[in-house]
Short mmCIF file of C-alpha atoms and ligand atoms in Angstrom, two decimals:
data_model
loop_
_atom_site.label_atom_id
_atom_site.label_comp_id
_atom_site.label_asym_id
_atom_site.label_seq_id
_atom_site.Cartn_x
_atom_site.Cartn_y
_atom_site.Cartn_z
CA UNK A 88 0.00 0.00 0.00
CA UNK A 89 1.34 3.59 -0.89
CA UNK A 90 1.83 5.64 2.02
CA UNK A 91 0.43 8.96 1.88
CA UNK A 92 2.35 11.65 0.98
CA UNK A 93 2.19 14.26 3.61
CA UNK A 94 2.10 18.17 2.70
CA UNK A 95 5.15 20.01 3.34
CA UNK A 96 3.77 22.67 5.72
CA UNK A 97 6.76 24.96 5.09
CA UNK A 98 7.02 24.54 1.28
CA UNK A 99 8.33 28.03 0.75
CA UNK A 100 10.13 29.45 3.66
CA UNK A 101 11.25 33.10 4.03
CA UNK A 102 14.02 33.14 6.86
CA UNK A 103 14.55 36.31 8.18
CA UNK A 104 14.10 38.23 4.47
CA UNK A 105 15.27 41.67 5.17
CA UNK A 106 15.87 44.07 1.91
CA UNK A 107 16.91 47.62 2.05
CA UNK A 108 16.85 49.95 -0.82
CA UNK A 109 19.13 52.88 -0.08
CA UNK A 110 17.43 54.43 3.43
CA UNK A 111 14.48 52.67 2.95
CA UNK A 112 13.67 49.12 4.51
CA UNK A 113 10.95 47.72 2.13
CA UNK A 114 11.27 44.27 4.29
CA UNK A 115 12.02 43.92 7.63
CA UNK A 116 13.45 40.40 9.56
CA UNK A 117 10.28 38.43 7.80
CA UNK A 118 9.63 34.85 8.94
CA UNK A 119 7.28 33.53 6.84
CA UNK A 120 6.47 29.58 6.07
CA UNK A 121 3.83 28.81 3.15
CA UNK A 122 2.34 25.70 2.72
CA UNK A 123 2.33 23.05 0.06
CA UNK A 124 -0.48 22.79 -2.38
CA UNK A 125 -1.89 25.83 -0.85
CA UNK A 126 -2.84 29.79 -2.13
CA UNK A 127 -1.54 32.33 0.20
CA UNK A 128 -1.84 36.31 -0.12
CA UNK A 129 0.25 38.67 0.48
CA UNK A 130 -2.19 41.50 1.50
CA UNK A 131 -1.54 45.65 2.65
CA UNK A 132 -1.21 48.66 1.59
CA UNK A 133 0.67 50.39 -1.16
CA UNK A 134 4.30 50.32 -0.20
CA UNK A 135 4.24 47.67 2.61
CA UNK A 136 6.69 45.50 0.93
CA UNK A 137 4.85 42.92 -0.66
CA UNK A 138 6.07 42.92 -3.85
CA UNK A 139 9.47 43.04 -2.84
CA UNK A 140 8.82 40.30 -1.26
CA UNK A 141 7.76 38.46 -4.05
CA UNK A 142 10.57 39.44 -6.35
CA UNK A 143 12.70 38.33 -3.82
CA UNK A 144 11.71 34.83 -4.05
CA UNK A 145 11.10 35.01 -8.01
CA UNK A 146 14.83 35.97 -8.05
CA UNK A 147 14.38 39.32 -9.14
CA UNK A 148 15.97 41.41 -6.12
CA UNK A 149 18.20 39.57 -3.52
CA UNK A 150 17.71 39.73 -0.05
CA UNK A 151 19.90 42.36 2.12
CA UNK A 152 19.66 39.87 4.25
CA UNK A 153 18.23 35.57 5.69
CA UNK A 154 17.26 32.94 3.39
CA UNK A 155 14.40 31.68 1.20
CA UNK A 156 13.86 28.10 0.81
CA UNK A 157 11.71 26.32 -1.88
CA UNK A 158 11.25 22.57 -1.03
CA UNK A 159 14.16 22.58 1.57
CA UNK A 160 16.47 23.84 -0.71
CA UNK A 161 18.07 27.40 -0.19
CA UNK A 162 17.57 29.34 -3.49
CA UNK A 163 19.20 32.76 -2.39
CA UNK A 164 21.91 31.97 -5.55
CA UNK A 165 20.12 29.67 -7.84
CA UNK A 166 19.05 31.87 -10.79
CA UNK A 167 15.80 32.71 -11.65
CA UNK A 168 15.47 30.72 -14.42
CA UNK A 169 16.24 27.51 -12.14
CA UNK A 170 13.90 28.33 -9.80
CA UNK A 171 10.78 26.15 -11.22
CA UNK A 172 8.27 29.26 -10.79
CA UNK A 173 5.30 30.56 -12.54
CA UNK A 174 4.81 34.29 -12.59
CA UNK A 175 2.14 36.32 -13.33
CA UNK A 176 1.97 40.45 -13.20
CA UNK A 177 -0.48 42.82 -13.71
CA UNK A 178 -0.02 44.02 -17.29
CA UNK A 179 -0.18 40.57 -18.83
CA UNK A 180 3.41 40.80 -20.54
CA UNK A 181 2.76 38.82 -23.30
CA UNK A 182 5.17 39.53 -26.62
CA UNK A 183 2.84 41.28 -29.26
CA UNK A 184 4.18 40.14 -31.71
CA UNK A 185 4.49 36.07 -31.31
CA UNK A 186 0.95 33.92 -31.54
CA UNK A 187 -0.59 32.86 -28.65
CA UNK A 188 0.88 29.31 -28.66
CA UNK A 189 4.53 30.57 -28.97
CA UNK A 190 3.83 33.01 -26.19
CA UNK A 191 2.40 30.00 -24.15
CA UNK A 192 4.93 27.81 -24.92
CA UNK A 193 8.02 30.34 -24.65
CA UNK A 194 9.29 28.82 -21.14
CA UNK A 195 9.37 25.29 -22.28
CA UNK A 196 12.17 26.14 -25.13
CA UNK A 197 14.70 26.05 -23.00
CA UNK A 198 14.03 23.04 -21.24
CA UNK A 199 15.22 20.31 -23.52
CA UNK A 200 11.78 18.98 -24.49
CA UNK A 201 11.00 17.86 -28.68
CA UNK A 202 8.65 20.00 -30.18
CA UNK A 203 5.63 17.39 -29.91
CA UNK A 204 6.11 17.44 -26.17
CA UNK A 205 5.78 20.99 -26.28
CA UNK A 206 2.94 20.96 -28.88
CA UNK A 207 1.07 18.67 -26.60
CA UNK A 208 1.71 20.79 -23.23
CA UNK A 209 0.68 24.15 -24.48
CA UNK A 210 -2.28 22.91 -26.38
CA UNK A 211 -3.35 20.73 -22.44
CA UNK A 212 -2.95 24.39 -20.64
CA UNK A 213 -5.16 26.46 -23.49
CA UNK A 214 -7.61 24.00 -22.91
CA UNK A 215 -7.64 24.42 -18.66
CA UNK A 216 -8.13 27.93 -19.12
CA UNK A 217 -10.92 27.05 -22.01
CA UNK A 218 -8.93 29.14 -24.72
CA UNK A 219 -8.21 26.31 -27.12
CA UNK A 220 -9.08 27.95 -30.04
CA UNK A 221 -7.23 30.35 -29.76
CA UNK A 222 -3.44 29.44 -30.64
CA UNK A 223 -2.64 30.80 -33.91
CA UNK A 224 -4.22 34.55 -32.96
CA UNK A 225 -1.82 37.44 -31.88
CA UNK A 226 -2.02 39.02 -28.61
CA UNK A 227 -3.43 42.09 -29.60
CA UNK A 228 -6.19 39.88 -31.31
CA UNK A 229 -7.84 38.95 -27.69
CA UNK A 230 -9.66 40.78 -25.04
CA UNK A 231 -7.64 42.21 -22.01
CA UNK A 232 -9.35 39.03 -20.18
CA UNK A 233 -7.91 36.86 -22.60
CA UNK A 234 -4.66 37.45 -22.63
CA UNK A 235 -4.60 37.43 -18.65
CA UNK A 236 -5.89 33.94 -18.69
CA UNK A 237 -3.36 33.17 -21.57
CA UNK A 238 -0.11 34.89 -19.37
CA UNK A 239 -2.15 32.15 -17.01
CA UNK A 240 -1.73 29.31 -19.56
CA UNK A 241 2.02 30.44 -19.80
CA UNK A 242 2.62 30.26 -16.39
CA UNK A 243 1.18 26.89 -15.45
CA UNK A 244 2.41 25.44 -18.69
CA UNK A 245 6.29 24.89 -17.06
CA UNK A 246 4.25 22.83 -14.18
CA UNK A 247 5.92 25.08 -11.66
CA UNK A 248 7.06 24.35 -8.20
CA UNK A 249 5.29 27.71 -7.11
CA UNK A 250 2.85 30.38 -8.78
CA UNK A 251 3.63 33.73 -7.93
CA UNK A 252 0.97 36.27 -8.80
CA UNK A 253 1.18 40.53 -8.28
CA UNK A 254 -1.71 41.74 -8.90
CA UNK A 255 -2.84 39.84 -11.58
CA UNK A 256 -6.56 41.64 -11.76
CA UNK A 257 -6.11 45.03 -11.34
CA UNK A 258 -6.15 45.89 -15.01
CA UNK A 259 -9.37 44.25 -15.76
CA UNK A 260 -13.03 45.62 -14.69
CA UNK A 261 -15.02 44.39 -11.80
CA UNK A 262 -17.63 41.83 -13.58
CA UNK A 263 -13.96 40.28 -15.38
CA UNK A 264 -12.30 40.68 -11.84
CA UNK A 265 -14.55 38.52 -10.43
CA UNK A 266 -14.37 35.52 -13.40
CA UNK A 267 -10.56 35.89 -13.37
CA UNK A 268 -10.82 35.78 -9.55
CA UNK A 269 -12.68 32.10 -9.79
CA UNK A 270 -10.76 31.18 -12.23
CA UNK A 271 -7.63 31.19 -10.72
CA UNK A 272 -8.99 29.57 -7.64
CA UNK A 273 -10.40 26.81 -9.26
CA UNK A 274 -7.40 26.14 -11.40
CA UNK A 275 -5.40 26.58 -8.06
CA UNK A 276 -7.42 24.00 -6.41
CA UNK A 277 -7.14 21.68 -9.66
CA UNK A 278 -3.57 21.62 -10.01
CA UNK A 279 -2.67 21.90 -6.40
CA UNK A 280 0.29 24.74 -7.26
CA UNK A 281 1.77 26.25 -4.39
CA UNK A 282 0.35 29.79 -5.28
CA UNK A 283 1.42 33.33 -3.56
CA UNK A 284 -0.72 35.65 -4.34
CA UNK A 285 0.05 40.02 -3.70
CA UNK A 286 -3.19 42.13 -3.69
CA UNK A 287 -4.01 44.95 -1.90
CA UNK A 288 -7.60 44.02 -2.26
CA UNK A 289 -9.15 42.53 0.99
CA UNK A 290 -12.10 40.94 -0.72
CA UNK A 291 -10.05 39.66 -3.05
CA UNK A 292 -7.53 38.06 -0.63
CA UNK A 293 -10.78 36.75 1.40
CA UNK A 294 -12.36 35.17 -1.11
CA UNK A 295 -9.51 33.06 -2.29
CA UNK A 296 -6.99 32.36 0.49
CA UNK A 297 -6.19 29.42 2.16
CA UNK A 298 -3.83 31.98 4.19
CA UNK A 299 -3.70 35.13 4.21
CA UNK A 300 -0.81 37.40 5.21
CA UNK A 301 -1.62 41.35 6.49
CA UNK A 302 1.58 43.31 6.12
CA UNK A 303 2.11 46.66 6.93
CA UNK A 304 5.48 48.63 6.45
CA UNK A 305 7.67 45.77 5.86
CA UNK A 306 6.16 43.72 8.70
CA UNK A 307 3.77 41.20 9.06
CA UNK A 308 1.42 42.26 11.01
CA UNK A 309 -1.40 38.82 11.11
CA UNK A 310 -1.34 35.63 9.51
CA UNK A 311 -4.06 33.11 9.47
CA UNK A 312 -7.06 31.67 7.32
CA UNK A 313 -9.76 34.52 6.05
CA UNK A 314 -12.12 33.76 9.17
CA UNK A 315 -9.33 34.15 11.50
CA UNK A 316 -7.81 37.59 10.51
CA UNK A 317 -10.97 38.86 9.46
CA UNK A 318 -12.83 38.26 13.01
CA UNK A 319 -10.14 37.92 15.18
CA UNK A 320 -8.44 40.69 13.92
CA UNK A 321 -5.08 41.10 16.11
CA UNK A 322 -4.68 45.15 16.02
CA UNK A 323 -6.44 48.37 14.85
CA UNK A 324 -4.50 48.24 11.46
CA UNK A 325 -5.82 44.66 10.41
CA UNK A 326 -9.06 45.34 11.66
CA UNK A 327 -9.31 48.16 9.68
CA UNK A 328 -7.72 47.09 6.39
CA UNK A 329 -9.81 44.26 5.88
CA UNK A 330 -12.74 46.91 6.16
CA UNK A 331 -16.09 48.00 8.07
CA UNK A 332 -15.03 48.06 11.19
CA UNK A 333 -15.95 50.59 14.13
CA UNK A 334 -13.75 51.68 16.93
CA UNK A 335 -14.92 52.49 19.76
CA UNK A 336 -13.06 53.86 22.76
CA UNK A 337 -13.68 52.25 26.46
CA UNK A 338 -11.68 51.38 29.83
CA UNK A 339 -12.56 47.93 31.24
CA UNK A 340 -14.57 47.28 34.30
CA UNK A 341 -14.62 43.90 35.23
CA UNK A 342 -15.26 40.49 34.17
CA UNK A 343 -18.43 39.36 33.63
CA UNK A 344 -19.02 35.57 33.02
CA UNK A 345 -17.52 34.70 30.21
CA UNK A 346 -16.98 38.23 28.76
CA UNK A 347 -15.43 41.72 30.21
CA UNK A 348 -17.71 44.67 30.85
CA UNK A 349 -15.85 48.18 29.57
CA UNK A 350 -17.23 51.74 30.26
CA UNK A 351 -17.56 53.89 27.25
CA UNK A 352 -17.41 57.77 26.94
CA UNK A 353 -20.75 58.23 27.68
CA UNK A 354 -20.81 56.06 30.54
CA UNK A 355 -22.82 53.26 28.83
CA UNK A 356 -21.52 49.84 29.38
CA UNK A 357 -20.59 47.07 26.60
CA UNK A 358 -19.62 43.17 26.43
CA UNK A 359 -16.87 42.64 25.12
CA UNK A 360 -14.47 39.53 24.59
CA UNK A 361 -11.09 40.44 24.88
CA UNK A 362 -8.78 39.73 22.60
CA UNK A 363 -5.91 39.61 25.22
CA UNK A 364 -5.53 39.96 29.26
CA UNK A 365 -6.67 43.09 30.29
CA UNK A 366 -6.49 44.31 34.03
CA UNK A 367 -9.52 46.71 35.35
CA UNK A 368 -8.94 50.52 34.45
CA UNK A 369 -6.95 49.76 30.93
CA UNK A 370 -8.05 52.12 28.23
CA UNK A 371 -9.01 49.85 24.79
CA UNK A 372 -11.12 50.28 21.92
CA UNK A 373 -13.93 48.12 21.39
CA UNK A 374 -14.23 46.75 17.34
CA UNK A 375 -17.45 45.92 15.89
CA UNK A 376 -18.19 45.22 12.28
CA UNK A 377 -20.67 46.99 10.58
CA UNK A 378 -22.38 43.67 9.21
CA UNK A 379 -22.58 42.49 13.10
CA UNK A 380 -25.23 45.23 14.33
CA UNK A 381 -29.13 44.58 13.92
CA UNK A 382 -30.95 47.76 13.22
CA UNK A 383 -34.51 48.81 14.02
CA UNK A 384 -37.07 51.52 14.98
CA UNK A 385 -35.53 52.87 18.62
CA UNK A 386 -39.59 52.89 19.04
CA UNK A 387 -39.62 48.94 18.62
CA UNK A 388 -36.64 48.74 20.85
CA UNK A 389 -37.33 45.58 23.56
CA UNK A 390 -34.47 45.16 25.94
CA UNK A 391 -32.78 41.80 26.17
CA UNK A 392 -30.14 40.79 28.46
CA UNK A 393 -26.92 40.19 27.58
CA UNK A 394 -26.94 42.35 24.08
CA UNK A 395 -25.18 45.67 23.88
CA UNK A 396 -27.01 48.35 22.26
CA UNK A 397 -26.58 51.72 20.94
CA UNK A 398 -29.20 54.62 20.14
CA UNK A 399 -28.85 56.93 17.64
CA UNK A 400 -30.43 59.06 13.98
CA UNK A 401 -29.15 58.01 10.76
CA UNK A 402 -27.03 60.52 9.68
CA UNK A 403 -26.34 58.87 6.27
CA UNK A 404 -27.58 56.11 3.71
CA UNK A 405 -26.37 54.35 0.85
CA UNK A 406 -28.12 51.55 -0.86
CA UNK A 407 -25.31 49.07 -2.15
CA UNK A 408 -27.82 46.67 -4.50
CA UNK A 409 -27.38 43.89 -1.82
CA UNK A 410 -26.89 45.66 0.99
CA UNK A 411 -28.08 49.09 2.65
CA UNK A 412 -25.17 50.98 4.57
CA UNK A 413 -25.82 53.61 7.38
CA UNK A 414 -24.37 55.89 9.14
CA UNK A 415 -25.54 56.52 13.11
CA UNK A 416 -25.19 59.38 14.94
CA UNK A 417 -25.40 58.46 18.71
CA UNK A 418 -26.21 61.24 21.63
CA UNK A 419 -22.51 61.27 22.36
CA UNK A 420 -21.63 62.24 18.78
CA UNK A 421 -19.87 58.35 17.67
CA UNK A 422 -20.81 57.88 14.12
CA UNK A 423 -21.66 53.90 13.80
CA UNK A 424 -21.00 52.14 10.52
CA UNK A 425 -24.34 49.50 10.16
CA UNK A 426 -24.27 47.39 6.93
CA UNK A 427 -27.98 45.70 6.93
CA UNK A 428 -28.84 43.08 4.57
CA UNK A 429 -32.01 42.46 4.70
CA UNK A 430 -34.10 42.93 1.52
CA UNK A 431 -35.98 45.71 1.91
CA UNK A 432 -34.37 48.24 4.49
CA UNK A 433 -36.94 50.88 5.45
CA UNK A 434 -34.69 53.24 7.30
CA UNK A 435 -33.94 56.52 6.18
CA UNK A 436 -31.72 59.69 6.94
CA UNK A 437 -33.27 61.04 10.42
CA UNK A 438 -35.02 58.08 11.41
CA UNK A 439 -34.28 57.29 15.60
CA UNK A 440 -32.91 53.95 15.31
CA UNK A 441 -31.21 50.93 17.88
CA UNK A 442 -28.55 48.96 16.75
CA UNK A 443 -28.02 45.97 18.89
CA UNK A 444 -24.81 43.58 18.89
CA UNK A 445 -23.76 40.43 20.31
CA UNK A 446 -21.16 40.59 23.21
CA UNK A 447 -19.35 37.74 21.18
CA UNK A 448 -19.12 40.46 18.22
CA UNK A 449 -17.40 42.94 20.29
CA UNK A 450 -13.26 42.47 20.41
CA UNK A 451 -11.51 44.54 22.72
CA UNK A 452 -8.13 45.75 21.40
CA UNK A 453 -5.22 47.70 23.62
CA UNK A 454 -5.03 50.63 21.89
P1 LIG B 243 2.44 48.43 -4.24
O1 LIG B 243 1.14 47.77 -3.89
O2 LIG B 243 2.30 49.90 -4.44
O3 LIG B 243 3.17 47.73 -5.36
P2 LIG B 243 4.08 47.05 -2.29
O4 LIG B 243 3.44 46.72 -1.01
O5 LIG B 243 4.19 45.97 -3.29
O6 LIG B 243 3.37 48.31 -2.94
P3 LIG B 243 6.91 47.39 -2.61
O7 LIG B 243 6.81 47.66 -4.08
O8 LIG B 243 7.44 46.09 -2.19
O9 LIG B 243 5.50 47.64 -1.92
O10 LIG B 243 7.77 48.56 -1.97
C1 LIG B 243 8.10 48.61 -0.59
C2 LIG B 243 8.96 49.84 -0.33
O11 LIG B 243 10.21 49.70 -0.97
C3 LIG B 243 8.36 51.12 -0.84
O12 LIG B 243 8.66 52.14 0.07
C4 LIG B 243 9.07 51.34 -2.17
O13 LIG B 243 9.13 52.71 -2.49
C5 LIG B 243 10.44 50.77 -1.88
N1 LIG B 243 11.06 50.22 -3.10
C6 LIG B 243 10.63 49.17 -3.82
N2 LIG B 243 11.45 48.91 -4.85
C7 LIG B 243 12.44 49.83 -4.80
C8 LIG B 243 13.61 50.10 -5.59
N3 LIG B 243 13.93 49.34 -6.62
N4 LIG B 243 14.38 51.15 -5.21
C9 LIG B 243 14.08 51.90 -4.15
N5 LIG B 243 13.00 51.69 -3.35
C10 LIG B 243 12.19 50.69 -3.67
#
């Protein structure tokens, strides 16, 4: 019987990656282990280093200083071109002016393999990204779409070790965004290609992560699986990136059961579950997602024990096609962020309004 071949949980390995470009420290002492088989994003704002970090591993910048490691093996001075990786960027980079099959089949030239081999491989990987048809047209012949999914077909064609991917979508519109988006997670999932992934989208690094990595000037500053960073969200910064959150200032009071009771401004008290220890009289802000909150009539209001709730007037509306978004003014002047969902929201600019929250959707944070 064939044993089972475990996954190498550290597949890629970044080992202390630090790179400095004149005065400026792009990366800074990164450990970072990525796991066989799976997609993992590097995810932050412009200039936080994730490219960088990317190129690094492609081969394209060396590290100032540690060591990467594909399968075990240290790569700082193999050459890029031994390195076994796909790469994909955001302008598609595909030569104008050789057909699509040349273009898909350019990395396999150098490898040594007859022509029929080739012929074979790059007419398999038009057909995985369902573009068959389409070998003998020129680049300029196909949509912007297209030729993403062809630099796709170019990339996957070498059977690489590891995908890397910068911004791959950013040139195309939001309906194409989203195909290309499924696309590449299904063919992820169907090959099984180690695949890192830079955005600085955080729906689009939710929606297709195994892992994904927050980084913020050079650091990282949370790693985990989309549920993970996105609702136990380790610091104001990732809390905030990966979007509609509120923060709300408090100082704790005590413990209560299994949650802590904080004071806010206005003397009101909250549940909370803290996201670390926190002794009595720390100052901390309480995080609540806008999606957690349910809204009604401050008329229809019926106390329940155990829920936190605000009052307040909506200040501002915005219907999103799935989704209604409101702004709250409460007594004390906090605006709340409430994303409802249901289908019809009847709440309008001025109505008096509750919004009501679980304790278990509260995270206290030290500020
Ligand atoms: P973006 O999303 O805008 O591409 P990023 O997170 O990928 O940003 P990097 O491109 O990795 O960020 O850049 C990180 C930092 O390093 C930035 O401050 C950038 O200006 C700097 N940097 C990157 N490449 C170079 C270079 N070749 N020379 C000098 N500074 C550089």
């Amino acid at each position: 019987m064939a044993l089972k071949q475990e996954k190498d949980p550290a597949f890629v390995k970044f080992k202390g990656i630090e790179k400095q470009f004149g005065k400026v420290v792009a990366v800074k002492k990164m450990d970072l282990e990525i796991p066989e088989g799976s997609l993992v994003t590097l995810l932050g704002p412009s200039g936080c280093g994730k490219t960088t970090l990317l190129r690094i591993l492609a081969g394209l910048e060396s590290p100032t200083q540690g060591d990467i490691y594909i399968k075990g093996k240290r790569m700082n001075d193999i050459p890029i071109h031994k390195r076994n990786l796909g790469m994909i960027f955001q302008n598609y980079a595909l030569f104008p002016h050789k057909t699509i099959f040349d273009n898909v089949a350019f990395g396999l030239k150098y490898r040594n393999i007859s022509k029929s081999v080739i012929k074979e491989k790059v007419e398999k990987a038009l057909e995985t990204i369902r573009l068959a048809e389409v070998g003998n047209r020129m680049p300029s012949q196909l949509s912007g779409g297209q030729q993403q999914r062809i630099a796709l077909a170019r990339a996957i064609v070498i059977e690489p070790d590891v995908l890397l991917m910068d911004e791959p979508l950013s040139a195309l519109d939001e309906n194409l965004r989203e195909d290309m988006r499924r696309e590449i997670d299904n063919l992820q999932q169907a090959l099984g290609v180690t695949t890192i992934f830079v955005t600085h989208d955080q729906r689009e690094a939710l929606s297709m992560s195994d892992k994904v990595v927050v980084m913020k000037d050079g650091f990282i500053q949370q790693e985990g699986n989309p549920e993970e960073v996105y609702n136990n969200s380790v610091n104001h910064f990732v809390a905030d990136f990966l979007g509609h959150s509120n923060f709300i200032n408090s100082i704790v009071k005590e413990e209560t059961g299994e949650y802590l009771s904080v004071t806010l401004e206005d003397n009101n008290t909250c549940l909370v579950v803290p996201a670390e220890a926190f002794n009595k009289g720390d100052k901390a802000e309480i995080v609540i997602r806008a999606q957690k909150f349910t809204l009604g009539y401050k008329t229809d209001h019926v106390p329940e024990q155990g829920m936190n709730v605000f009052f307040g007037k909506i200040v501002d509306r915005s219907y999103m096609g799935g989704e209604v978004s409101y702004f709250v003014e409460l007594d004390n002047k906090l605006v709340l962020h409430v994303i409802n969902f249901v289908k019809r929201s009847p709440y309008r600019r001025g109505d008096e309004v509750f919004m009501e929250v679980k304790p278990e959707h509260c995270r206290l944070l030290r500020i």
